[in-house]
Amino acid sequence: MATSTAHPRTSKRARQDGPLSRETVIAARQRARNYRARARAADLMGILCWVSVALSVSLYLAYSGSSQFTSPGGFITAAGIITGLAGTDLILLMLLLAARVPWIDKTVGQDRAIALHKKLGKPALYLILGHGLLLTVGYSITDGSNVIAETISFFGLGNDLLLAYISTGLLLGVVVTSVVAVRRHFAYEAWHVIHLLSYVAVLTALPHQLSIGGVLADGTLQRIYWIGLYVTAFGAIAVFRFAVPIIRTLRHRMRVERIEKIAPGVVSIQLAGADLRRLGAEGGQYAIWRFWSRRTWWHAHPISFSAMPTDRTVRITVRELGRGTSRLTRLRTGTFVSIEGPYGIFTDQARTSPYLTVIAAGIGVTPIRAMLEHAKLRPGEASILLRGSDGSQQYLWQEIGQIAKNTNASAFSMLGPRPRNYPTWMSAHALANNITLESTFPHLHESDLFICGPAAWANEVLADARDAGLPEKQIHIERFDT
Ligand SMILES: Cc1cc2nc3c(=O)[nH]c(=O)nc-3n(C[C@H](O)[C@H](O)[C@H](O)COP(=O)(O)OP(=O)(O)OC[C@H]3O[C@@H](n4cnc5c(N)ncnc54)[C@H](O)[C@@H]3O)c2cc1C
């Protein structure tokens, strides 16, 4: 449908004006309760992070720290130990946040967990650098030597300190390469390999903590705390990033069954396997897929389910973006596929309101398509707007139109380029016709708004939703850029 104005795509635009039905109200209350439970769990997660850092410092002070505050050198040394403990604690929390623990994913979503992981990166690095600096200064004051001589003398203390320096160097490399401006210069896979060095950094720092730091002294609570934190962080990684995906992959034995070109540069890949409903995927979720062919085995991609799995099949829809996805469009049938996931809370479960509004652009339709299929929608409950800059971008629109028809949803399409000199998610034509979110979706304020599409475009929809006064808890965005 080549039009540049938001207009009904299906003739049936059932509006449920007037009072909401009893079931609608009950369902909305249940959603609100679920939301509050998730919000409490998310708060608890934040509190636990702070408690963990506070505990690491308090335990040190309780066992040995206070005795060091008797001289300027001792004071600075103790400050150095405290920054080291707080920094190590943050790094272990960062590993935990990136370990894809199901509870964390279900509570705040993997994207928010990773956002917090990223936020902690710089403070952790500064604390570790401060640790090295303060200890060197503290010891040099106590020993009456200068900082350079003190640094050289550290190397005489054995391999453990050398490893600690290597650890700091690795950490520095990991954080610097994660800064957006620097990261842009690396292929995703190269950056990912460098990032994995953070595990090595934590492990190489461990010997000096044992031999010099003394935090694992026998019979102390401090020992129990640190062993517990290390075991939890590395245990979570071993279980959720390695064991669970391997078991799931072997259990479901997926292979590429069919590749269907649905538009220039876009394919739907159907995978066949065993007992696939047991993946427990919800509509709107994604998984990290690895295709075991000669040209693709070394890169895995996060891709949303574009249809709900049946017992035997799963479907994803992929748009060629870079070299990796371009190779996926040319996979051979029979290629073995491994899976990590499903992950994400861009699902019906995240809703808090009686109505559902979705706006999707380009390949952003994929999670929306599966979410609409999975959600048990009442007639007229959903409103859908599909956006493309030209007719070639109507990926899966027909399927979504069919779901809209079956559920009596209001469906709109908006085709046409954005205006050149005005930031908006709308087409120039829609803008000229004074189309707004509120004019298109009369139930906007009683809706959860789900947005998926290119980053800059999605940010414009988000800005409009906020301007319209939609509360944050009713806005859900799936971002394809990480
Ligand atoms: C939650 C989520 C769901 C997605 N769902 C879909 C979908 O249904 N259909 C679809 O076509 N695309 C989807 N994407 C986008 C898709 O993952 C990227 O387009 C693809 O990984 C790009 O790889 P490339 O090698 O072709 O491009 P590159 O040029 O290597 O990368 C382009 C961009 O993709 C990012 N990227 C590459 N590999 C990964 C990776 N393993 N993990 C995270 N980011 C990566 C890079 O950081 C870069 O920003 C999704 C992304 C996310 C995060």
Coordinates of C-alpha atoms in Angstrom, one line a residue, residues 25-281:
V25 CA -10.0 -4.3 33.8
I26 CA -9.0 -7.6 35.6
A27 CA -6.2 -8.2 33.0
A28 CA -5.0 -4.6 33.3
R29 CA -4.8 -4.9 37.1
Q30 CA -2.9 -8.2 36.9
R31 CA -0.4 -6.5 34.5
A32 CA 0.0 -3.5 36.9
R33 CA 0.7 -6.0 39.7
N34 CA 3.3 -7.8 37.6
Y35 CA 4.9 -4.5 36.7
R36 CA 5.1 -3.5 40.4
A37 CA 6.7 -6.8 41.2
R38 CA 9.3 -6.4 38.4
A39 CA 10.0 -2.8 39.5
R40 CA 10.6 -3.9 43.1
A41 CA 12.9 -6.7 41.9
A42 CA 14.8 -4.2 39.7
D43 CA 15.1 -1.8 42.7
L44 CA 16.3 -4.8 44.8
M45 CA 18.9 -5.5 42.1
G46 CA 20.3 -2.0 42.3
I47 CA 20.3 -2.1 46.1
L48 CA 22.2 -5.4 46.1
C49 CA 24.9 -3.9 43.9
W50 CA 25.5 -1.1 46.4
V51 CA 25.2 -3.4 49.4
S52 CA 27.8 -5.7 47.8
V53 CA 30.3 -2.8 47.3
A54 CA 29.6 -1.5 50.9
L55 CA 30.0 -5.0 52.3
S56 CA 33.4 -5.5 50.6
V57 CA 34.7 -2.3 52.2
S58 CA 33.1 -2.8 55.6
L59 CA 34.4 -6.3 55.9
Y60 CA 37.9 -5.1 55.2
L61 CA 37.6 -2.3 57.7
A62 CA 36.2 -4.7 60.3
Y63 CA 39.0 -7.2 60.0
S64 CA 42.2 -5.2 59.3
G65 CA 41.5 -1.8 57.9
S66 CA 41.2 0.3 61.0
S67 CA 44.6 -0.6 62.3
Q68 CA 46.2 1.0 59.2
F69 CA 44.8 4.5 59.8
T70 CA 47.5 5.4 62.3
S71 CA 50.0 7.2 59.9
P72 CA 49.7 9.2 56.7
G73 CA 51.3 6.3 54.8
G74 CA 49.0 3.8 56.4
F75 CA 46.0 6.0 55.7
I76 CA 46.8 6.2 51.9
T77 CA 47.6 2.5 51.8
A78 CA 44.2 1.6 53.4
A79 CA 42.5 4.0 50.9
G80 CA 44.3 2.1 48.1
I81 CA 43.1 -1.3 49.4
I82 CA 39.5 0.0 49.7
T83 CA 39.5 1.3 46.1
G84 CA 40.9 -2.1 45.0
L85 CA 38.2 -4.0 46.8
A86 CA 35.4 -1.8 45.6
G87 CA 36.8 -1.9 42.0
T88 CA 37.1 -5.8 42.1
D89 CA 33.6 -6.0 43.5
L90 CA 32.2 -3.9 40.7
I91 CA 34.0 -6.0 38.1
L92 CA 32.5 -9.2 39.5
L93 CA 29.1 -7.5 39.5
M94 CA 29.7 -6.6 35.9
L95 CA 30.5 -10.2 35.0
L96 CA 27.3 -11.3 36.8
L97 CA 25.2 -8.7 34.8
A98 CA 26.6 -10.0 31.5
A99 CA 26.1 -13.7 32.5
R100 CA 22.6 -13.8 31.1
V101 CA 21.1 -14.9 34.3
P102 CA 17.4 -15.7 33.6
W103 CA 16.2 -13.8 36.7
I104 CA 18.0 -10.6 35.6
D105 CA 16.7 -10.9 32.1
K106 CA 13.1 -11.4 33.2
T107 CA 13.4 -8.5 35.7
V108 CA 15.0 -5.7 33.8
G109 CA 15.8 -7.3 30.4
Q110 CA 19.2 -8.2 29.1
D111 CA 19.6 -4.8 27.4
R112 CA 19.2 -2.8 30.6
A113 CA 21.5 -5.3 32.4
I114 CA 24.1 -4.7 29.7
A115 CA 23.5 -0.9 29.9
L116 CA 24.3 -1.1 33.7
H117 CA 27.3 -3.3 33.0
K118 CA 28.6 -0.7 30.6
K119 CA 28.0 2.1 33.1
L120 CA 30.0 0.4 35.8
G121 CA 33.0 -0.2 33.4
K122 CA 34.7 3.2 33.9
P123 CA 34.1 3.6 37.6
A124 CA 35.6 0.1 38.1
L125 CA 38.6 1.0 36.0
Y126 CA 39.2 4.3 37.9
L127 CA 39.0 2.4 41.2
I128 CA 41.5 -0.2 40.1
L129 CA 43.9 2.5 38.7
G130 CA 43.4 4.5 42.0
H131 CA 44.2 1.3 43.9
G132 CA 47.6 0.9 42.1
L133 CA 48.4 4.6 42.5
L134 CA 47.4 5.0 46.2
L135 CA 49.2 1.8 47.2
T136 CA 52.4 2.9 45.5
V137 CA 52.2 6.4 47.2
G138 CA 51.2 4.9 50.6
Y139 CA 54.0 2.3 50.6
S140 CA 56.5 4.9 49.4
I141 CA 55.6 7.3 52.3
T142 CA 55.8 4.4 54.8
D143 CA 59.1 3.2 53.4
G144 CA 60.5 6.7 53.0
S145 CA 61.4 6.0 49.4
N146 CA 60.2 7.7 46.2
V147 CA 57.3 6.5 44.0
I148 CA 59.5 5.2 41.2
A149 CA 61.8 3.3 43.5
E150 CA 58.7 1.9 45.2
T151 CA 57.2 0.8 41.9
I152 CA 60.4 -1.0 40.9
S153 CA 60.5 -2.7 44.3
F154 CA 57.0 -4.1 43.7
F155 CA 58.4 -6.2 40.9
G156 CA 60.8 -7.8 43.4
L157 CA 57.8 -9.1 45.3
G158 CA 57.2 -11.9 42.8
N159 CA 55.0 -12.9 39.9
D160 CA 51.7 -12.1 41.7
L161 CA 52.2 -8.4 41.4
L162 CA 53.4 -8.7 37.8
L163 CA 50.2 -10.5 37.1
A164 CA 48.3 -7.7 38.9
Y165 CA 49.9 -5.1 36.5
I166 CA 49.0 -7.3 33.5
S167 CA 45.5 -7.5 34.8
T168 CA 45.2 -3.7 35.1
G169 CA 46.6 -3.3 31.5
L170 CA 44.0 -5.8 30.2
L171 CA 41.3 -4.0 32.0
L172 CA 42.4 -0.7 30.6
G173 CA 42.4 -2.2 27.1
V174 CA 38.9 -3.6 27.6
V175 CA 37.4 -0.4 28.8
V176 CA 39.1 1.8 26.2
T177 CA 38.0 -0.4 23.3
S178 CA 34.4 -0.2 24.7
V179 CA 34.3 3.5 24.5
V180 CA 31.9 4.2 21.6
A181 CA 34.3 6.3 19.5
V182 CA 37.0 3.6 19.8
R183 CA 34.6 0.6 19.4
R184 CA 33.4 1.9 16.1
H185 CA 36.8 1.1 14.6
F186 CA 36.6 -2.6 15.5
A187 CA 34.5 -5.3 13.9
Y188 CA 32.0 -6.6 16.4
E189 CA 33.8 -10.0 16.7
A190 CA 37.3 -8.4 17.2
W191 CA 35.8 -6.1 19.9
H192 CA 34.1 -9.2 21.5
V193 CA 37.3 -11.1 21.7
I194 CA 39.1 -8.2 23.4
H195 CA 36.1 -7.9 25.7
L196 CA 36.5 -11.5 26.8
L197 CA 39.9 -10.5 28.2
S198 CA 38.1 -9.1 31.2
Y199 CA 37.7 -12.6 32.4
V200 CA 41.5 -13.1 32.1
A201 CA 41.9 -9.7 33.9
V202 CA 39.9 -10.8 36.9
L203 CA 41.7 -14.1 37.1
T204 CA 45.2 -12.6 36.8
A205 CA 44.4 -10.2 39.6
L206 CA 43.4 -13.0 41.9
P207 CA 46.9 -14.3 43.0
H208 CA 48.0 -10.9 44.4
Q209 CA 44.7 -10.7 46.3
L210 CA 45.4 -14.1 47.9
S211 CA 49.1 -13.6 48.7
I212 CA 49.4 -9.9 49.5
G213 CA 45.8 -8.7 50.0
G214 CA 45.0 -11.2 52.7
V215 CA 41.2 -10.9 52.1
L216 CA 40.9 -14.6 52.1
A217 CA 42.5 -15.1 55.5
D218 CA 41.2 -18.3 57.2
G219 CA 38.1 -18.1 59.4
T220 CA 36.9 -14.7 58.4
L221 CA 33.6 -13.6 57.0
Q222 CA 35.6 -11.7 54.4
R223 CA 36.9 -15.0 53.0
I224 CA 33.3 -16.4 52.8
Y225 CA 32.1 -13.2 51.1
W226 CA 34.8 -13.1 48.4
I227 CA 34.7 -16.8 47.7
G228 CA 30.9 -16.5 47.4
L229 CA 31.2 -13.5 45.0
Y230 CA 33.8 -15.2 42.8
V231 CA 31.9 -18.5 42.7
T232 CA 28.6 -16.7 41.9
A233 CA 30.0 -14.6 39.1
F234 CA 32.1 -17.3 37.4
G235 CA 29.5 -20.0 38.2
A236 CA 26.7 -17.9 36.5
I237 CA 28.9 -17.5 33.4
A238 CA 29.7 -21.2 33.3
V239 CA 26.1 -22.2 33.7
F240 CA 24.2 -19.6 31.7
R241 CA 26.6 -18.6 29.0
F242 CA 28.0 -22.1 28.4
A243 CA 26.2 -25.1 29.9
V244 CA 22.6 -24.0 29.3
P245 CA 23.2 -23.0 25.6
I246 CA 25.1 -26.2 24.9
I247 CA 22.4 -28.4 26.5
R248 CA 19.7 -26.5 24.7
T249 CA 21.4 -26.7 21.3
L250 CA 22.0 -30.5 21.7
R251 CA 18.4 -31.0 22.9
H252 CA 16.8 -29.2 20.0
R253 CA 19.2 -30.2 17.2
M254 CA 18.2 -27.3 14.9
R255 CA 19.2 -27.2 11.2
V256 CA 18.4 -24.7 8.4
E257 CA 15.3 -26.1 6.6
R258 CA 14.4 -23.3 4.2
I259 CA 15.5 -19.9 3.2
E260 CA 12.9 -17.6 1.6
K261 CA 13.7 -14.3 0.1
I262 CA 11.0 -11.9 1.2
A263 CA 12.4 -8.6 -0.1
P264 CA 15.7 -7.4 -1.6
G265 CA 18.3 -8.2 1.1
V266 CA 15.8 -9.8 3.5
V267 CA 15.3 -13.5 4.1
S268 CA 13.2 -15.6 6.4
I269 CA 15.2 -18.5 7.7
Q270 CA 13.1 -21.5 8.8
L271 CA 14.9 -23.9 11.1
A272 CA 13.7 -27.4 11.9
G273 CA 14.5 -29.2 15.2
A274 CA 13.1 -31.2 18.0
D275 CA 10.6 -30.2 20.6
L276 CA 11.0 -26.5 19.9
R277 CA 8.1 -25.3 21.9
R278 CA 10.1 -26.3 24.9
L279 CA 12.5 -23.4 24.1
G280 CA 9.8 -21.5 26.0
A281 CA 10.1 -18.5 23.6

